[in-house]
PDB file of C-alpha atoms and ligand atoms in Angstrom:
ATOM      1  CA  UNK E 131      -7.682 -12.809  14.653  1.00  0.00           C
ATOM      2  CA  UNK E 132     -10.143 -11.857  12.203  1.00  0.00           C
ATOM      3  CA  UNK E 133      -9.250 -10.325   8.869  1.00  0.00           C
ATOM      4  CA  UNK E 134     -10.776  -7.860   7.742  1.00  0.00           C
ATOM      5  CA  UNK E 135     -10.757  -5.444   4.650  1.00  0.00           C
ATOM      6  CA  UNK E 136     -12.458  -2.024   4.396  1.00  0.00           C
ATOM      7  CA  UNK E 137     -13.269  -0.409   1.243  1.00  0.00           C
ATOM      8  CA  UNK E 138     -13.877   3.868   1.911  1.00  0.00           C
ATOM      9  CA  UNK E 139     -14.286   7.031  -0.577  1.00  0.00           C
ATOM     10  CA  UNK E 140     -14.540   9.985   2.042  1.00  0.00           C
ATOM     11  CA  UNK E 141     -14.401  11.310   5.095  1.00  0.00           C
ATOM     12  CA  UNK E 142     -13.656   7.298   6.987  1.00  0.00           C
ATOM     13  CA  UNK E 143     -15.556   8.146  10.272  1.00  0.00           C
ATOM     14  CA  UNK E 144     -17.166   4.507   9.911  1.00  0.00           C
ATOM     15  CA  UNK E 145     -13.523   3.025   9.343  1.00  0.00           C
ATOM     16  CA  UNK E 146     -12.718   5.342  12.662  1.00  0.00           C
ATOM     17  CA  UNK E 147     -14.998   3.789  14.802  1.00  0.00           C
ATOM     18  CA  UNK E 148     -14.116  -0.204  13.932  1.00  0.00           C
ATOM     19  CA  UNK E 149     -10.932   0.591  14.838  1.00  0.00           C
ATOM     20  CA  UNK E 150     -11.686   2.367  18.091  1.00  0.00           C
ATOM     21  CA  UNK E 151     -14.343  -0.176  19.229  1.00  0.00           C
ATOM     22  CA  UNK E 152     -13.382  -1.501  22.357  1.00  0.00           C
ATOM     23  CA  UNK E 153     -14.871  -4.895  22.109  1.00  0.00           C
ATOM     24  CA  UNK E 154     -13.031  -5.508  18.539  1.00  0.00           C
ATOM     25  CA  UNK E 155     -10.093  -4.982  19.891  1.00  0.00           C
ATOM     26  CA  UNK E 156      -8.628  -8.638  20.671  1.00  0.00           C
ATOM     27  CA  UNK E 157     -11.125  -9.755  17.968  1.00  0.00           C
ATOM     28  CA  UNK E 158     -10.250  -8.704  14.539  1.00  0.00           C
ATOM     29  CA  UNK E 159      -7.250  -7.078  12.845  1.00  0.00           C
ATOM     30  CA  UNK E 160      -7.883  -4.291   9.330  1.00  0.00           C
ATOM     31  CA  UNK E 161      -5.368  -6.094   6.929  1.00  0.00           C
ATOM     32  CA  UNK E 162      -6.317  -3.920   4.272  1.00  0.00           C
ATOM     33  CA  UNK E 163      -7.934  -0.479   3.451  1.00  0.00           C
ATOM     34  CA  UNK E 164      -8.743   0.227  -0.150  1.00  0.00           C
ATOM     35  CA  UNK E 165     -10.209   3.078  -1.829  1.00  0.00           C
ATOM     36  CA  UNK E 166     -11.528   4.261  -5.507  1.00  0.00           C
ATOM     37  CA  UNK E 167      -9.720   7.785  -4.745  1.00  0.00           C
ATOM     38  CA  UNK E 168      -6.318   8.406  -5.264  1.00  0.00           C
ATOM     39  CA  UNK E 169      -6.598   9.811  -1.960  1.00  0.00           C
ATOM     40  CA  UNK E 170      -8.949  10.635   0.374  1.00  0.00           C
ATOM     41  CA  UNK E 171      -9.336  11.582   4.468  1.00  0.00           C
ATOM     42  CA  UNK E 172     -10.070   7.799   5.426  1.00  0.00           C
ATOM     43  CA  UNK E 173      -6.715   6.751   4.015  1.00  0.00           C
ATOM     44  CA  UNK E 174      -5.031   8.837   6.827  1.00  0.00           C
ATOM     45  CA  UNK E 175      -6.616   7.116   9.242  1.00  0.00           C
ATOM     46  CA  UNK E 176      -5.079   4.013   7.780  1.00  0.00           C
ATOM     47  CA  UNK E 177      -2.231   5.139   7.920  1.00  0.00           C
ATOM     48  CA  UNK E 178      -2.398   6.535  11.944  1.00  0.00           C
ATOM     49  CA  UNK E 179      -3.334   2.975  12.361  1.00  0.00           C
ATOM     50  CA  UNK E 180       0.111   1.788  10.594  1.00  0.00           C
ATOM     51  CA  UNK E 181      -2.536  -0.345   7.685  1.00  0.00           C
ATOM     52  CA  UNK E 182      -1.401  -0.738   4.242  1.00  0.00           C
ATOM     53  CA  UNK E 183      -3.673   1.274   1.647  1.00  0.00           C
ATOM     54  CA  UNK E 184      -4.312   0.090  -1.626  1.00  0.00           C
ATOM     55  CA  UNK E 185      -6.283   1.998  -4.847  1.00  0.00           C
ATOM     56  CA  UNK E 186      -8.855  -0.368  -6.869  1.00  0.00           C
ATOM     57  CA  UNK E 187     -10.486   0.760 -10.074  1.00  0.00           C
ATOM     58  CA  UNK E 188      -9.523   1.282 -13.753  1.00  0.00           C
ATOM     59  CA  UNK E 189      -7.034   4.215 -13.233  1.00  0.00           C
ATOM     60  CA  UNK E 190      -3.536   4.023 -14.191  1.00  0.00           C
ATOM     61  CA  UNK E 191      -1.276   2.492 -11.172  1.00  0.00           C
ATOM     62  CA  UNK E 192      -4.573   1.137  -9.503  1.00  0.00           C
ATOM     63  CA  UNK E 193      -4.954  -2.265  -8.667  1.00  0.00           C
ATOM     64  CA  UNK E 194      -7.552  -4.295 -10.877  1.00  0.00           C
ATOM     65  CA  UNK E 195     -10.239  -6.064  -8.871  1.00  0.00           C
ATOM     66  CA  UNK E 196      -8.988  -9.365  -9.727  1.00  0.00           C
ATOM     67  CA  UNK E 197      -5.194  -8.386  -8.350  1.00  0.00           C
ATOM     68  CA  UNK E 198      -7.119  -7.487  -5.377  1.00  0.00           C
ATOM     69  CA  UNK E 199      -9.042 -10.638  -4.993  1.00  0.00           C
ATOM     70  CA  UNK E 200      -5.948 -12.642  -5.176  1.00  0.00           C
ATOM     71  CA  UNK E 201      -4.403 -10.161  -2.512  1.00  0.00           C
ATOM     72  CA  UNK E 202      -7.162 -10.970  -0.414  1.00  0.00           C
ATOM     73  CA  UNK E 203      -6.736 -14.402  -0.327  1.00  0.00           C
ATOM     74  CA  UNK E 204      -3.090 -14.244   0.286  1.00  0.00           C
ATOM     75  CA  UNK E 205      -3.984 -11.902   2.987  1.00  0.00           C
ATOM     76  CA  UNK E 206      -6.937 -14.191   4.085  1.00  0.00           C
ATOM     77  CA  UNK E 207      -9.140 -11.578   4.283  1.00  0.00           C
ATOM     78  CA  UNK E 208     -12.361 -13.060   6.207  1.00  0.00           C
ATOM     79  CA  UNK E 209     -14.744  -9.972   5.996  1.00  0.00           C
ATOM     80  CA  UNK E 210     -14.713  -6.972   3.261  1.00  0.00           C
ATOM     81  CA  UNK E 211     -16.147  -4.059   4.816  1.00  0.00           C
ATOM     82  CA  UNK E 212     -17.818  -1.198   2.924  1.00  0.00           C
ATOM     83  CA  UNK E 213     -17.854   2.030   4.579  1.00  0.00           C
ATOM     84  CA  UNK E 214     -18.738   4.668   2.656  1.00  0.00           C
ATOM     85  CA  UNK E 215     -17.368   3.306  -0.761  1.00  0.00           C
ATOM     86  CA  UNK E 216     -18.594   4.738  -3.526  1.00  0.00           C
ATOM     87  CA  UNK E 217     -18.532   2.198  -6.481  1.00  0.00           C
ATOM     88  CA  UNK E 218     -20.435  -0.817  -7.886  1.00  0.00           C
ATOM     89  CA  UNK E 219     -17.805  -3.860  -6.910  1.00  0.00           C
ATOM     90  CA  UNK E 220     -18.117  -6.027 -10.243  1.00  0.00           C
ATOM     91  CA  UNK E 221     -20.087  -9.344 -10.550  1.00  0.00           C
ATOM     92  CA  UNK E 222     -16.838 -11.429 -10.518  1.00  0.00           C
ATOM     93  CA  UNK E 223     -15.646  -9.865  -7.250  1.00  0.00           C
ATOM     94  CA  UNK E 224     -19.099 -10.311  -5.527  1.00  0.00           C
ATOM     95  CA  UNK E 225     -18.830 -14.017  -7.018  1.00  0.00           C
ATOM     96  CA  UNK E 226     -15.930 -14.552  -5.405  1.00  0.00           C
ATOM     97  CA  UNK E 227     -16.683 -13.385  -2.201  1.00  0.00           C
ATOM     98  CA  UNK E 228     -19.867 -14.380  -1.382  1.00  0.00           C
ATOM     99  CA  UNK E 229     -21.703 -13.845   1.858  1.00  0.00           C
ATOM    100  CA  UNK E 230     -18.156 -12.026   2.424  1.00  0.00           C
ATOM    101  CA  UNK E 231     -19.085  -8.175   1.547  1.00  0.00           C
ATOM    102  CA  UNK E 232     -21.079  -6.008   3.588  1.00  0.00           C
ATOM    103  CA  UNK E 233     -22.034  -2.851   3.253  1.00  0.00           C
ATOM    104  CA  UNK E 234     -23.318  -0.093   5.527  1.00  0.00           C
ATOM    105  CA  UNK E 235     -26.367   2.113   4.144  1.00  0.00           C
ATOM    106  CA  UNK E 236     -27.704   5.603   6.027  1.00  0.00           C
ATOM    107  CA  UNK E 237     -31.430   4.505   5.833  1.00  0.00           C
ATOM    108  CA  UNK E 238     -33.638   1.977   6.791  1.00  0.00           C
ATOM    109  CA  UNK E 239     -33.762  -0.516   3.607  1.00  0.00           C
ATOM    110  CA  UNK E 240     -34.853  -1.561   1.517  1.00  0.00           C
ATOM    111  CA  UNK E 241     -36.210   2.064   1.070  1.00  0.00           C
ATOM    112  CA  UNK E 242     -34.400   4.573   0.055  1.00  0.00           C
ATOM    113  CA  UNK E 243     -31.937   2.855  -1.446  1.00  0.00           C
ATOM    114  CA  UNK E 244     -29.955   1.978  -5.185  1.00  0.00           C
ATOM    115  CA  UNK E 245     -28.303   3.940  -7.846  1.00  0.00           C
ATOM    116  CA  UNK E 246     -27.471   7.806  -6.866  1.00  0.00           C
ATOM    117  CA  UNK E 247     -28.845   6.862  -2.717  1.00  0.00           C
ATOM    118  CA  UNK E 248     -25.331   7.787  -1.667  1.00  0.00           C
ATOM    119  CA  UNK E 249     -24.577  10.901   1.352  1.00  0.00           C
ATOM    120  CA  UNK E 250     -26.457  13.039   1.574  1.00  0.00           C
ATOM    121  CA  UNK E 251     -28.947  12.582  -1.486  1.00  0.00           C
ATOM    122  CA  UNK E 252     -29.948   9.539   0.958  1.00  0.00           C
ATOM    123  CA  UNK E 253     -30.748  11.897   3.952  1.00  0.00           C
ATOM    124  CA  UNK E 254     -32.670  14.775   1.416  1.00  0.00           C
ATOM    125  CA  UNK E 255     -34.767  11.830   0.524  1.00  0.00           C
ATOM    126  CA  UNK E 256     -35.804  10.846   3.347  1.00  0.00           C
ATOM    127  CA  UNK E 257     -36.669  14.167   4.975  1.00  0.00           C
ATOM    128  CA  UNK E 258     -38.016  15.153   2.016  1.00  0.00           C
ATOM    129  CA  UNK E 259     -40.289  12.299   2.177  1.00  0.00           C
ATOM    130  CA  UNK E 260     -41.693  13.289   5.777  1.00  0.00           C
ATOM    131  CA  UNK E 261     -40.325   9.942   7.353  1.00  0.00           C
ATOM    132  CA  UNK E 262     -40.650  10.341  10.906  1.00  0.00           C
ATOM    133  CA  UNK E 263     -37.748   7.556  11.622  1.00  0.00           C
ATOM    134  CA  UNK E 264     -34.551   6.438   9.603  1.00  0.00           C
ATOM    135  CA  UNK E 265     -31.903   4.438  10.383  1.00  0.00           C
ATOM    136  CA  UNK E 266     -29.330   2.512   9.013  1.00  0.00           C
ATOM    137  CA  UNK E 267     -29.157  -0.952   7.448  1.00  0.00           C
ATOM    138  CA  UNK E 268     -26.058  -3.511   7.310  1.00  0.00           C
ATOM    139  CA  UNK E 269     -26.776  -5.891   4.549  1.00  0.00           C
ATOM    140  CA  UNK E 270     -24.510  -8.217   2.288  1.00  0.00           C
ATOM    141  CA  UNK E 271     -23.436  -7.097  -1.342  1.00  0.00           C
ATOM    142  CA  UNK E 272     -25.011  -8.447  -4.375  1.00  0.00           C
ATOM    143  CA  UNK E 273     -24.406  -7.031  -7.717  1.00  0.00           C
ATOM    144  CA  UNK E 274     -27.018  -4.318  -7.544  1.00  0.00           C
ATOM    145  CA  UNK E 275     -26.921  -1.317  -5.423  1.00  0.00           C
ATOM    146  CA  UNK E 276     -28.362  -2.471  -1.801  1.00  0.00           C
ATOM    147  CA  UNK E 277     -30.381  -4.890  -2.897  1.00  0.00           C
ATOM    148  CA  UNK E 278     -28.306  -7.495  -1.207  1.00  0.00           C
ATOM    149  CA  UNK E 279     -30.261  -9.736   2.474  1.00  0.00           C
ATOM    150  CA  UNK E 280     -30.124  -7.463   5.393  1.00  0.00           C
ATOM    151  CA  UNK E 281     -27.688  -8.597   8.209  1.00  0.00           C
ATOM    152  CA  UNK E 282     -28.824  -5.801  10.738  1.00  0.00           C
ATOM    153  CA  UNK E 283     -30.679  -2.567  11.305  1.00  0.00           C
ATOM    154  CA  UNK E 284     -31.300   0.221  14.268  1.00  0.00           C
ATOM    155  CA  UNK E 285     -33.208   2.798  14.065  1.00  0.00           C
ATOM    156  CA  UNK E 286     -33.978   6.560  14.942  1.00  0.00           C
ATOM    157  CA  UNK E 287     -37.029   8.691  16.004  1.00  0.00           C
ATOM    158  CA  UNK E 288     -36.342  11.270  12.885  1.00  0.00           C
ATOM    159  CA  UNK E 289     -40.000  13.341  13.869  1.00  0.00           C
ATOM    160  CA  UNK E 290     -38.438  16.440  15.018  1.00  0.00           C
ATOM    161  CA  UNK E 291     -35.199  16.518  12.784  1.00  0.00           C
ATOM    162  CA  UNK E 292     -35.422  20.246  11.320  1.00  0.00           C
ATOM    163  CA  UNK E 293     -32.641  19.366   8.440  1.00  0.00           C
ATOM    164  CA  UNK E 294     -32.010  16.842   6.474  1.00  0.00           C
ATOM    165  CA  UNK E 295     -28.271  17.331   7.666  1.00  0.00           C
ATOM    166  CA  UNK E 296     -29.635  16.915  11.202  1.00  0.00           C
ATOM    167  CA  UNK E 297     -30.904  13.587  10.239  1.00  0.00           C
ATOM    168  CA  UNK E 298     -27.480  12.832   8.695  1.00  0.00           C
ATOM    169  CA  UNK E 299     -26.076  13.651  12.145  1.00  0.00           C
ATOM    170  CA  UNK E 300     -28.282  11.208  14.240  1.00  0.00           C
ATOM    171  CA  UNK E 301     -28.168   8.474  11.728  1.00  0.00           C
ATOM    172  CA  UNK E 302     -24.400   8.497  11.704  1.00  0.00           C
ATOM    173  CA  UNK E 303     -24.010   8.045  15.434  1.00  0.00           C
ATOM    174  CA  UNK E 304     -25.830   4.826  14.460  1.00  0.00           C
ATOM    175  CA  UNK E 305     -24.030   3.653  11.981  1.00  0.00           C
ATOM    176  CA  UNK E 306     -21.174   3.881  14.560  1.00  0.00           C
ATOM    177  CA  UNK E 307     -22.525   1.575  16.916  1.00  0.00           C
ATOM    178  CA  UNK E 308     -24.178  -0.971  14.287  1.00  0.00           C
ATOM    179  CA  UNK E 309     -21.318  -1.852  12.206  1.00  0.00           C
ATOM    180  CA  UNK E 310     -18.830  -2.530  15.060  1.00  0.00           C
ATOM    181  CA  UNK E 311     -21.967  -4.916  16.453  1.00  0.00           C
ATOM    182  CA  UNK E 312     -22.020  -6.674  13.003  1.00  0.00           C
ATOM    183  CA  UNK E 313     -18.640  -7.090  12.705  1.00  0.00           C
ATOM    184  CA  UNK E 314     -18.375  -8.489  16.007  1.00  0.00           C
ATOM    185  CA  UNK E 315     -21.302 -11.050  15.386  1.00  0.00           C
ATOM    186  CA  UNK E 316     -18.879 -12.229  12.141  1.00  0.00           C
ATOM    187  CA  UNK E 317     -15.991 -12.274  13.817  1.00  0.00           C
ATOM    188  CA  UNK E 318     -17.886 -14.774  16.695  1.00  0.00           C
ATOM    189  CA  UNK E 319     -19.690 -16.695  14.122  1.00  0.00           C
ATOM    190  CA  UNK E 320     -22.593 -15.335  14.984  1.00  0.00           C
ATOM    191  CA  UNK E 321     -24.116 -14.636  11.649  1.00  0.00           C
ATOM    192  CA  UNK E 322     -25.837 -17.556   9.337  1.00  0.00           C
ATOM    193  CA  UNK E 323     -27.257 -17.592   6.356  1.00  0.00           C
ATOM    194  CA  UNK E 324     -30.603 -19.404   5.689  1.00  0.00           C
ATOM    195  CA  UNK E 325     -32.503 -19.781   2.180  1.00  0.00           C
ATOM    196  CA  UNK E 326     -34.818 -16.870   3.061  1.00  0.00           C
ATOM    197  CA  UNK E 327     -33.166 -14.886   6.261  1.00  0.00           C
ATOM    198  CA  UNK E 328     -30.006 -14.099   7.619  1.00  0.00           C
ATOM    199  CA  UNK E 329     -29.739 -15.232  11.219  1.00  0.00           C
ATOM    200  CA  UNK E 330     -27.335 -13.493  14.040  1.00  0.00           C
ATOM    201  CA  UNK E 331     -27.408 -15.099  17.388  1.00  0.00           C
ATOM    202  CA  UNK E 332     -26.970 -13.526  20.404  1.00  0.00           C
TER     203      UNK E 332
HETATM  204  C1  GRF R1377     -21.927   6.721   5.719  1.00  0.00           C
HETATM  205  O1  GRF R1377     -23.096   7.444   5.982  1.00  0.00           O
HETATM  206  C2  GRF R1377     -22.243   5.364   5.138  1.00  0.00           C
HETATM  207  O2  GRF R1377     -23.420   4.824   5.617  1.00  0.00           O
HETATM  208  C3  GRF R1377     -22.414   5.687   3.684  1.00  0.00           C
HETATM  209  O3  GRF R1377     -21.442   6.658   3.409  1.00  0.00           O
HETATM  210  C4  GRF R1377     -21.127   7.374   4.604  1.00  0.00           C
HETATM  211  C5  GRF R1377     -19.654   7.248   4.808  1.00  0.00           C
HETATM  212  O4  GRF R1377     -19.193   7.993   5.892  1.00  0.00           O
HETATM  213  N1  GRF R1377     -22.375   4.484   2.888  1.00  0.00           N
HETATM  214  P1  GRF R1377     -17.726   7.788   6.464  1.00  0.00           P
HETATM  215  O5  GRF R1377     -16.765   7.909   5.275  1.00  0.00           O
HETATM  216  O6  GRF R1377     -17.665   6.424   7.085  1.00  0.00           O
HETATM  217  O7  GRF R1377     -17.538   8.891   7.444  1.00  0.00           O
END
């Protein structure tokens, strides 16, 4: 099996739908779900799914990244997902990892992106901008805010969206089909890594 590791702040509906994607199924197993929050509604669908939860970050009683780096590779963790996860990962972690974190993004990169281009602020932007489409983007972590190559995208005819939380809407249903798609193409190999591009096969 696969191992895989995903990192959530909110609501988890991108956690929900790797673990309810038929064709992952026999492929890869969530080892791990970790979260900045104390507690938060992602963490109880960890714990439907009988996966251990763990808290990273600087608070008291929270694992440091480093304890959680050496948990991954006693857990041989293959993939670290970000779904929704609020916080920078540190340069160290990303060091350590490499080519191993990805992250999913509600737009179509590399606009629209960095520092405060979280939720909804991402989705306001973009409406606010007039796009006519949108999308979302799965791209590997480097130490800035989604900067980091782009794995895969899809995107969405936006033209007649009347809300910017109407956007959010279609651009979620997305991000529900393109992540389980990445994670398949890791988990079959799939997905290389040249000096300029990243490559996934069919
Ligand atoms: C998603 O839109 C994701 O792209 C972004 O944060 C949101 C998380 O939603 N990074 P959920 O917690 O997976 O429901």
């Amino acid at each position: 099996m696969f191992s895989l590791a995903v990192f959530v702040s909110g609501r988890g509906s991108n956690l929900n739908s790797i673990l309810n994607a038929p064709k992952l199924r026999n492929l890869i197993e969530v080892k791990a779900v970790v979260s900045n929050k104390a507690d938060c509604q992602a963490f109880d669908i960890a714990k439907n799914h009988f996966i251990p939860v763990y808290n990273v970050g600087y608070k008291e009683g929270f694992l440091s990244f480093d304890e959680l780096g050496n948990l991954f590779y006693s857990l041989k963790i293959d993939l670290i997902v970000l779904a929704g996860f609020l916080k920078l990962i540190p340069d160290s972690f990303v060091k350590s990892f490499k080519n191993k974190i990805i992250n999913i993004h509600p737009a179509l990169l590399p606009s629209f992106g960095g520092n405060g281009m979280y939720g909804m602020n991402v989705h306001k932007a973009v409406f606010d901008a007039s796009a006519q489409i949108s999308g979302a983007s799965v791209h590997f972590v480097d130490e800035t805010y989604d900067t980091g190559k782009i794995i895969a995208q899809r995107c969405v005819d936006i033209s007649d969206a009347q809300s910017h939380e109407e956007l959010a809407e279609r651009v979620l249903k997305i991000e529900h089909q393109l992540l389980p798609f990445v994670i398949e193409k890791f988990a079959l190999g799939k997905v290389f890594v040249d000096k300029t591009r990243v490559r996934v096969l069919n």
